[in-house]
Short mmCIF file of C-alpha atoms in Angstrom, two decimals:
data_model
loop_
_atom_site.label_atom_id
_atom_site.label_comp_id
_atom_site.label_asym_id
_atom_site.label_seq_id
_atom_site.Cartn_x
_atom_site.Cartn_y
_atom_site.Cartn_z
CA MET A 1 -65.88 -59.20 95.62
CA SER A 2 -65.37 -61.49 92.65
CA VAL A 3 -65.43 -60.32 89.18
CA SER A 4 -66.35 -62.40 86.18
CA ALA A 5 -64.33 -62.53 83.08
CA THR A 6 -67.29 -61.89 80.96
CA MET A 7 -70.25 -59.67 80.72
CA THR A 8 -73.25 -59.59 79.00
CA LEU A 9 -74.47 -57.02 76.95
CA SER A 10 -78.37 -55.98 76.78
CA ASN A 11 -79.17 -58.13 73.44
CA GLY A 12 -77.64 -61.65 75.38
CA VAL A 13 -74.02 -61.22 73.67
CA LYS A 14 -71.20 -62.46 75.76
CA MET A 15 -67.99 -59.92 75.81
CA PRO A 16 -64.63 -60.60 77.29
CA ARG A 17 -64.33 -57.83 79.99
CA ILE A 18 -60.89 -57.16 79.06
CA ALA A 19 -59.64 -55.87 75.45
CA LEU A 20 -56.42 -55.05 74.08
CA GLY A 21 -56.48 -51.85 72.61
CA THR A 22 -54.97 -51.32 69.31
CA ALA A 23 -54.25 -47.34 69.26
CA PRO A 24 -50.16 -47.13 69.83
CA LEU A 25 -49.08 -43.28 69.00
CA SER A 26 -47.03 -40.74 69.38
CA GLY A 27 -48.59 -37.30 70.73
CA SER A 28 -45.93 -35.04 70.35
CA ALA A 29 -43.14 -34.17 68.50
CA GLY A 30 -39.84 -35.79 70.26
CA GLU A 31 -41.42 -39.42 71.36
CA CYS A 32 -39.93 -41.20 68.42
CA SER A 33 -36.49 -40.96 68.96
CA SER A 34 -35.87 -42.52 65.34
CA ASN A 35 -37.95 -40.00 63.72
CA PRO A 36 -38.18 -36.87 66.30
CA ASN A 37 -40.73 -35.06 64.22
CA PHE A 38 -43.21 -37.80 63.86
CA ILE A 39 -46.64 -37.64 65.25
CA GLY A 40 -49.55 -40.18 64.52
CA PHE A 41 -50.21 -43.57 64.81
CA PHE A 42 -47.66 -46.80 64.87
CA PRO A 43 -50.00 -49.73 63.46
CA GLU A 44 -46.93 -51.73 62.58
CA ARG A 45 -46.48 -51.80 66.45
CA VAL A 46 -49.81 -54.07 66.57
CA HIS A 47 -49.00 -57.06 65.29
CA ARG A 48 -46.85 -57.71 67.93
CA SER A 49 -49.07 -57.00 70.29
CA VAL A 50 -51.94 -58.86 69.59
CA GLU A 51 -49.97 -61.90 69.27
CA LEU A 52 -48.92 -61.65 72.61
CA ALA A 53 -52.45 -60.62 73.72
CA LEU A 54 -53.72 -63.98 72.46
CA SER A 55 -50.74 -65.93 73.98
CA ALA A 56 -51.21 -64.85 77.09
CA GLY A 57 -55.19 -65.64 77.03
CA ILE A 58 -56.66 -62.16 75.93
CA ARG A 59 -59.83 -62.88 73.73
CA HIS A 60 -61.26 -59.49 72.41
CA ILE A 61 -59.09 -56.84 70.53
CA ASP A 62 -60.23 -53.13 70.15
CA THR A 63 -59.55 -51.41 67.25
CA ALA A 64 -60.66 -48.48 64.88
CA LEU A 65 -60.79 -47.67 61.17
CA ILE A 66 -58.97 -44.25 62.03
CA TYR A 67 -55.87 -46.18 64.11
CA ARG A 68 -55.26 -48.21 60.70
CA SER A 69 -54.35 -51.26 62.86
CA HIS A 70 -57.05 -53.74 60.74
CA GLY A 71 -54.65 -55.21 58.58
CA ALA A 72 -52.61 -56.04 61.66
CA VAL A 73 -55.15 -57.44 63.52
CA ALA A 74 -56.33 -59.18 60.51
CA ARG A 75 -52.83 -60.83 59.97
CA VAL A 76 -52.07 -62.21 63.34
CA LEU A 77 -55.92 -63.72 63.57
CA GLY A 78 -55.55 -65.07 60.00
CA HIS A 79 -52.30 -66.81 61.02
CA TRP A 80 -53.83 -67.96 64.40
CA PHE A 81 -57.24 -69.43 62.47
CA ARG A 82 -55.00 -70.83 59.93
CA GLU A 83 -53.14 -72.81 62.59
CA GLY A 84 -56.18 -74.02 64.05
CA LYS A 85 -55.53 -72.32 67.30
CA LEU A 86 -58.48 -70.60 67.56
CA LYS A 87 -61.68 -70.11 65.88
CA ARG A 88 -63.35 -66.60 64.49
CA GLU A 89 -65.82 -67.55 67.56
CA ASP A 90 -63.54 -67.64 69.99
CA VAL A 91 -62.24 -63.71 69.57
CA PHE A 92 -64.77 -60.86 70.43
CA VAL A 93 -63.37 -57.62 67.85
CA THR A 94 -64.28 -54.29 68.70
CA SER A 95 -63.92 -51.52 65.91
CA LYS A 96 -65.70 -48.13 65.25
CA VAL A 97 -66.46 -45.65 62.53
CA TYR A 98 -67.63 -41.77 62.85
CA HIS A 99 -63.98 -40.20 63.33
CA PRO A 100 -63.72 -36.34 62.57
CA PRO A 101 -60.63 -35.48 60.67
CA SER A 102 -57.56 -35.09 63.17
CA GLU A 103 -54.34 -33.32 62.30
CA ASN A 104 -51.49 -36.05 62.23
CA PHE A 105 -53.78 -38.81 62.93
CA GLY A 106 -56.68 -39.27 60.48
CA LEU A 107 -56.94 -39.79 56.65
CA PRO A 108 -59.47 -38.58 54.78
CA SER A 109 -60.14 -42.52 54.00
CA THR A 110 -60.38 -43.03 57.82
CA THR A 111 -62.19 -39.88 59.03
CA ILE A 112 -65.36 -38.08 58.34
CA ASP A 113 -65.55 -34.29 57.71
CA MET A 114 -68.92 -34.17 59.45
CA ASP A 115 -68.99 -30.22 59.87
CA ASN A 116 -69.21 -30.27 55.99
CA MET A 117 -71.21 -32.89 54.98
CA THR A 118 -75.10 -33.27 54.79
CA VAL A 119 -76.94 -35.70 56.41
CA LYS A 120 -77.24 -38.09 53.56
CA GLU A 121 -73.49 -37.76 52.72
CA ILE A 122 -72.99 -38.57 56.32
CA GLU A 123 -74.94 -41.72 56.01
CA GLU A 124 -73.28 -42.75 52.63
CA ALA A 125 -69.56 -42.39 54.69
CA VAL A 126 -70.63 -44.68 57.25
CA HIS A 127 -71.89 -47.27 55.39
CA ALA A 128 -68.96 -47.36 53.40
CA HIS A 129 -66.52 -46.90 56.41
CA PHE A 130 -68.44 -49.98 57.87
CA GLN A 131 -68.04 -51.91 54.80
CA GLN A 132 -64.21 -51.08 54.99
CA THR A 133 -63.81 -52.23 58.19
CA LEU A 134 -65.05 -55.37 57.40
CA ILE A 135 -62.66 -55.65 54.31
CA GLU A 136 -59.69 -54.79 56.29
CA LEU A 137 -60.35 -56.87 59.03
CA GLY A 138 -61.15 -59.73 56.56
CA VAL A 139 -64.15 -60.89 59.03
CA GLY A 140 -67.94 -61.30 57.80
CA CYS A 141 -69.07 -59.65 60.80
CA VAL A 142 -67.75 -57.76 63.94
CA ASP A 143 -68.83 -58.44 67.11
CA LEU A 144 -69.07 -54.95 68.03
CA MET A 145 -69.09 -51.62 65.92
CA LEU A 146 -69.35 -48.37 67.50
CA LEU A 147 -69.72 -44.68 66.69
CA HIS A 148 -66.33 -43.67 67.67
CA TRP A 149 -67.34 -39.87 68.18
CA PRO A 150 -70.88 -37.80 69.05
CA ALA A 151 -69.58 -34.85 67.07
CA SER A 152 -66.24 -32.89 66.21
CA GLY A 153 -64.17 -31.54 67.97
CA GLY A 154 -62.87 -34.75 69.51
CA GLY A 155 -60.65 -37.82 68.93
CA ALA A 156 -57.21 -38.35 68.28
CA GLY A 157 -54.51 -34.93 68.51
CA GLN A 158 -57.57 -32.93 70.21
CA GLY A 159 -56.63 -33.04 73.59
CA GLY A 160 -57.10 -29.71 75.46
CA ASN A 161 -58.02 -28.21 79.05
CA THR A 162 -60.31 -30.78 80.90
CA VAL A 163 -64.11 -29.45 81.16
CA THR A 164 -65.90 -29.66 84.23
CA GLN A 165 -69.28 -32.08 83.92
CA THR A 166 -71.40 -28.82 84.46
CA GLN A 167 -69.90 -27.31 81.45
CA MET A 168 -71.58 -29.06 78.77
CA ALA A 169 -71.47 -27.47 75.69
CA GLU A 170 -75.40 -26.54 74.06
CA ILE A 171 -76.35 -29.52 71.63
CA ASP A 172 -76.25 -28.32 68.07
CA PRO A 173 -79.32 -29.28 66.15
CA MET A 174 -77.71 -30.29 63.08
CA LYS A 175 -74.77 -32.56 64.41
CA ARG A 176 -77.89 -34.44 66.65
CA ALA A 177 -79.21 -34.79 63.11
CA LYS A 178 -76.21 -36.42 61.86
CA ARG A 179 -75.23 -38.56 65.17
CA ILE A 180 -78.80 -40.19 64.51
CA ALA A 181 -78.25 -40.69 61.06
CA ALA A 182 -74.73 -42.13 61.41
CA TRP A 183 -76.57 -44.68 64.18
CA LYS A 184 -79.10 -45.74 61.73
CA VAL A 185 -76.51 -47.11 59.76
CA LEU A 186 -75.17 -48.99 62.38
CA GLU A 187 -79.06 -50.20 62.75
CA HIS A 188 -78.87 -51.41 59.88
CA TYR A 189 -76.44 -54.14 59.66
CA TYR A 190 -76.91 -54.79 63.21
CA SER A 191 -80.07 -56.21 61.79
CA ILE A 192 -78.80 -58.32 58.88
CA GLY A 193 -76.03 -59.53 61.01
CA TRP A 194 -72.63 -57.67 60.15
CA ALA A 195 -72.47 -57.10 63.59
CA ARG A 196 -73.50 -58.83 66.49
CA ALA A 197 -74.00 -55.95 69.13
CA ILE A 198 -73.60 -51.94 68.28
CA GLY A 199 -72.54 -49.34 70.22
CA VAL A 200 -71.18 -45.46 70.82
CA SER A 201 -67.97 -44.35 72.17
CA ASN A 202 -67.26 -40.76 74.02
CA PHE A 203 -71.39 -39.98 74.23
CA HIS A 204 -72.27 -38.02 77.45
CA GLU A 205 -75.83 -38.58 78.42
CA VAL A 206 -77.78 -36.24 76.83
CA HIS A 207 -76.06 -37.40 73.75
CA LEU A 208 -77.31 -40.98 74.68
CA GLU A 209 -81.15 -39.91 75.23
CA HIS A 210 -81.48 -37.90 72.18
CA LEU A 211 -80.29 -41.03 69.73
CA MET A 212 -84.07 -41.97 71.39
CA ASP A 213 -85.80 -39.05 71.27
CA ASP A 214 -85.01 -39.03 67.69
CA GLY A 215 -86.10 -42.58 66.57
CA ALA A 216 -83.46 -44.94 67.21
CA LYS A 217 -84.95 -48.49 67.26
CA ILE A 218 -81.80 -49.99 69.22
CA ARG A 219 -80.61 -48.40 72.62
CA PRO A 220 -76.75 -48.50 72.32
CA MET A 221 -75.73 -51.91 73.79
CA LEU A 222 -72.58 -50.09 75.51
CA ASN A 223 -70.58 -46.97 75.38
CA GLN A 224 -66.95 -46.92 75.41
CA ILE A 225 -65.50 -43.44 77.34
CA GLU A 226 -62.33 -42.58 78.64
CA THR A 227 -62.36 -44.01 82.65
CA SER A 228 -59.65 -44.05 85.59
CA ILE A 229 -59.44 -43.88 89.26
CA TYR A 230 -59.12 -40.25 88.38
CA ILE A 231 -62.01 -39.64 85.91
CA GLN A 232 -64.89 -41.71 86.85
CA GLN A 233 -67.61 -40.12 84.68
CA GLU A 234 -70.18 -40.29 87.20
CA LYS A 235 -73.11 -38.73 85.28
CA ILE A 236 -72.46 -41.29 82.53
CA ILE A 237 -72.22 -44.25 84.31
CA ASP A 238 -75.21 -43.52 86.57
CA TYR A 239 -77.16 -42.77 82.99
CA CYS A 240 -75.75 -46.05 81.13
CA GLN A 241 -76.02 -48.54 84.13
CA LYS A 242 -79.91 -47.24 84.67
CA HIS A 243 -80.29 -48.05 80.89
CA ASN A 244 -78.82 -51.13 80.39
CA ILE A 245 -75.93 -49.70 78.33
CA ALA A 246 -72.67 -51.58 79.31
CA VAL A 247 -69.72 -49.65 79.74
CA MET A 248 -66.09 -49.90 78.83
CA ALA A 249 -63.44 -48.18 79.34
CA TYR A 250 -60.61 -46.86 77.33
CA SER A 251 -57.31 -45.54 78.58
CA PRO A 252 -57.43 -46.71 82.42
CA LEU A 253 -53.83 -45.85 83.06
CA GLY A 254 -54.53 -42.62 81.34
CA ARG A 255 -51.70 -43.72 78.77
CA GLY A 256 -49.03 -43.70 81.37
CA VAL A 257 -49.23 -39.80 82.20
CA MET A 258 -51.62 -40.29 85.10
CA ASN A 259 -48.45 -41.07 87.67
CA ILE A 260 -50.57 -43.73 89.20
CA ASP A 261 -46.95 -45.38 90.39
CA GLU A 262 -46.43 -42.42 92.39
CA ASP A 263 -50.16 -42.29 94.34
CA GLU A 264 -49.84 -43.16 97.81
CA VAL A 265 -53.25 -44.12 97.85
CA VAL A 266 -53.05 -46.64 95.13
CA THR A 267 -48.94 -47.98 95.97
CA SER A 268 -50.88 -48.67 99.69
CA ILE A 269 -53.53 -50.87 98.21
CA ALA A 270 -50.99 -52.52 95.95
CA ASN A 271 -48.87 -53.27 98.36
CA LYS A 272 -51.16 -54.64 100.80
CA HIS A 273 -52.10 -57.37 97.93
CA GLY A 274 -49.07 -57.61 96.36
CA VAL A 275 -49.31 -56.52 92.81
CA THR A 276 -48.52 -53.35 91.09
CA PRO A 277 -50.32 -49.72 91.26
CA GLY A 278 -51.46 -50.51 87.64
CA HIS A 279 -53.17 -53.51 88.50
CA VAL A 280 -55.21 -52.00 91.33
CA ALA A 281 -56.38 -49.66 89.22
CA LEU A 282 -57.47 -51.87 86.53
CA CYS A 283 -59.01 -53.71 88.77
CA PHE A 284 -60.93 -50.83 90.39
CA LEU A 285 -62.76 -50.24 86.99
CA LEU A 286 -63.74 -54.11 86.43
CA HIS A 287 -65.26 -54.20 90.33
CA LYS A 288 -67.39 -51.23 89.46
CA GLY A 289 -68.52 -53.57 86.59
CA PHE A 290 -67.06 -51.97 83.21
CA ALA A 291 -65.19 -53.97 80.76
CA LEU A 292 -61.22 -52.30 80.09
CA SER A 293 -59.41 -51.53 76.71
CA CYS A 294 -55.66 -51.38 77.65
CA TRP A 295 -53.01 -50.85 75.05
CA SER A 296 -49.49 -52.69 76.14
CA SER A 297 -46.67 -54.24 74.35
CA SER A 298 -45.19 -55.73 77.30
CA GLU A 299 -45.22 -59.61 77.89
CA GLU A 300 -45.33 -59.48 81.26
CA ARG A 301 -47.93 -56.59 81.72
CA MET A 302 -49.97 -58.46 78.93
CA LYS A 303 -50.07 -61.65 81.47
CA ALA A 304 -50.74 -59.44 84.08
CA ASN A 305 -53.79 -57.74 82.31
CA ALA A 306 -54.97 -60.97 81.52
CA SER A 307 -55.22 -62.10 85.08
CA VAL A 308 -56.64 -58.86 86.44
CA CYS A 309 -59.83 -60.25 87.32
CA SER A 310 -58.45 -62.71 89.73
CA LEU A 311 -57.77 -59.79 92.24
CA GLN A 312 -60.16 -59.13 95.22
CA LEU A 313 -60.88 -55.44 96.52
CA ASP A 314 -62.30 -54.96 99.76
CA ALA A 315 -64.80 -52.29 100.14
CA ASP A 316 -62.53 -50.10 101.98
CA ASP A 317 -60.25 -49.78 98.64
CA MET A 318 -62.89 -49.22 96.55
CA GLU A 319 -63.87 -46.46 98.99
CA LYS A 320 -60.44 -44.96 99.16
CA LEU A 321 -60.02 -45.55 95.06
CA SER A 322 -63.47 -43.96 94.26
CA ALA A 323 -62.27 -40.94 96.56
CA LEU A 324 -59.47 -40.18 93.66
CA ASN A 325 -61.65 -38.83 91.25
CA ARG A 326 -60.78 -35.60 90.21
CA SER A 327 -61.53 -35.32 86.30
CA GLU A 328 -58.17 -35.29 85.17
CA SER A 329 -57.71 -36.50 81.51
CA TRP A 330 -54.60 -37.53 79.89
CA GLY A 331 -55.19 -35.02 77.34
CA LEU A 332 -58.73 -36.25 75.19
CA PRO A 333 -61.32 -33.61 75.34
CA SER A 334 -64.56 -34.44 77.64
CA PRO A 335 -67.46 -35.60 76.28
CA TYR A 336 -69.35 -32.65 77.63
CA MET A 337 -67.21 -30.40 75.10
CA LEU A 338 -69.15 -31.88 72.34
CA SER A 339 -72.38 -30.55 70.83
#
């Protein structure tokens, strides 16, 4: 079973399937040894990771306004462009706007107070954040722009208990109206070429269906969701595949807290192929047809991620890995919690 290194979005844009995520963070006090009280993002760590990713052959950078990593991405890309190592069209840049306030992680200039803004104010804020993104990245257009969350209650610092797929929150009509208003802003920038493609993140199938019911002219081209061997999001993915919406998995290894290295099923398959358990977990998602966004600061792991498409899992491997689904998140809320 071979895996292509690129995927084609519904509008014909080709996208590299392996992306470097750019949201290094300290999720709780004590994780940062030099500053034990610190909770938040580390955008300064992105410089080295982008450099390593580009050197390893990764040509897709996944960022977001709330991460505050745009500047680091811009500086490293600018160096590569200036030195003639790459041209702008060689690199696929994804960013995200429309993130709710998030204690310790979000700033007023990087988030949108969805619950306390009118629909008109939402439109104005998304316009401003889209333009801010282009300025911070130092590019004329992004290759892909996403709405980061469908509603408040999700995002960095908002982790909680996992929610099963049968516990869908009731849709709030006002939040629904704000979602379509935000989406129409992305449609505008797509229409003038400031984004080559547009999509969403953390939307479940009803959120996606409502966009079209509420007057969207363009169906989202991609949905980026937390997906791993343990949280396979079957209903969302089934909807996306039926409607030609590409799926991109973030936190495919659960940010290191999912104990993949100790999973007997994963390790046995890894030993069979002579690769790491993480390699197997990523390859499983690629074989399912998804793109991946992976954060790393390790040169060795970066090179392994860049070559993950070369691993071929067989049908028996895929069946065993599919059976591991247990909807266990590393801490972010399920899309089904969001109204």
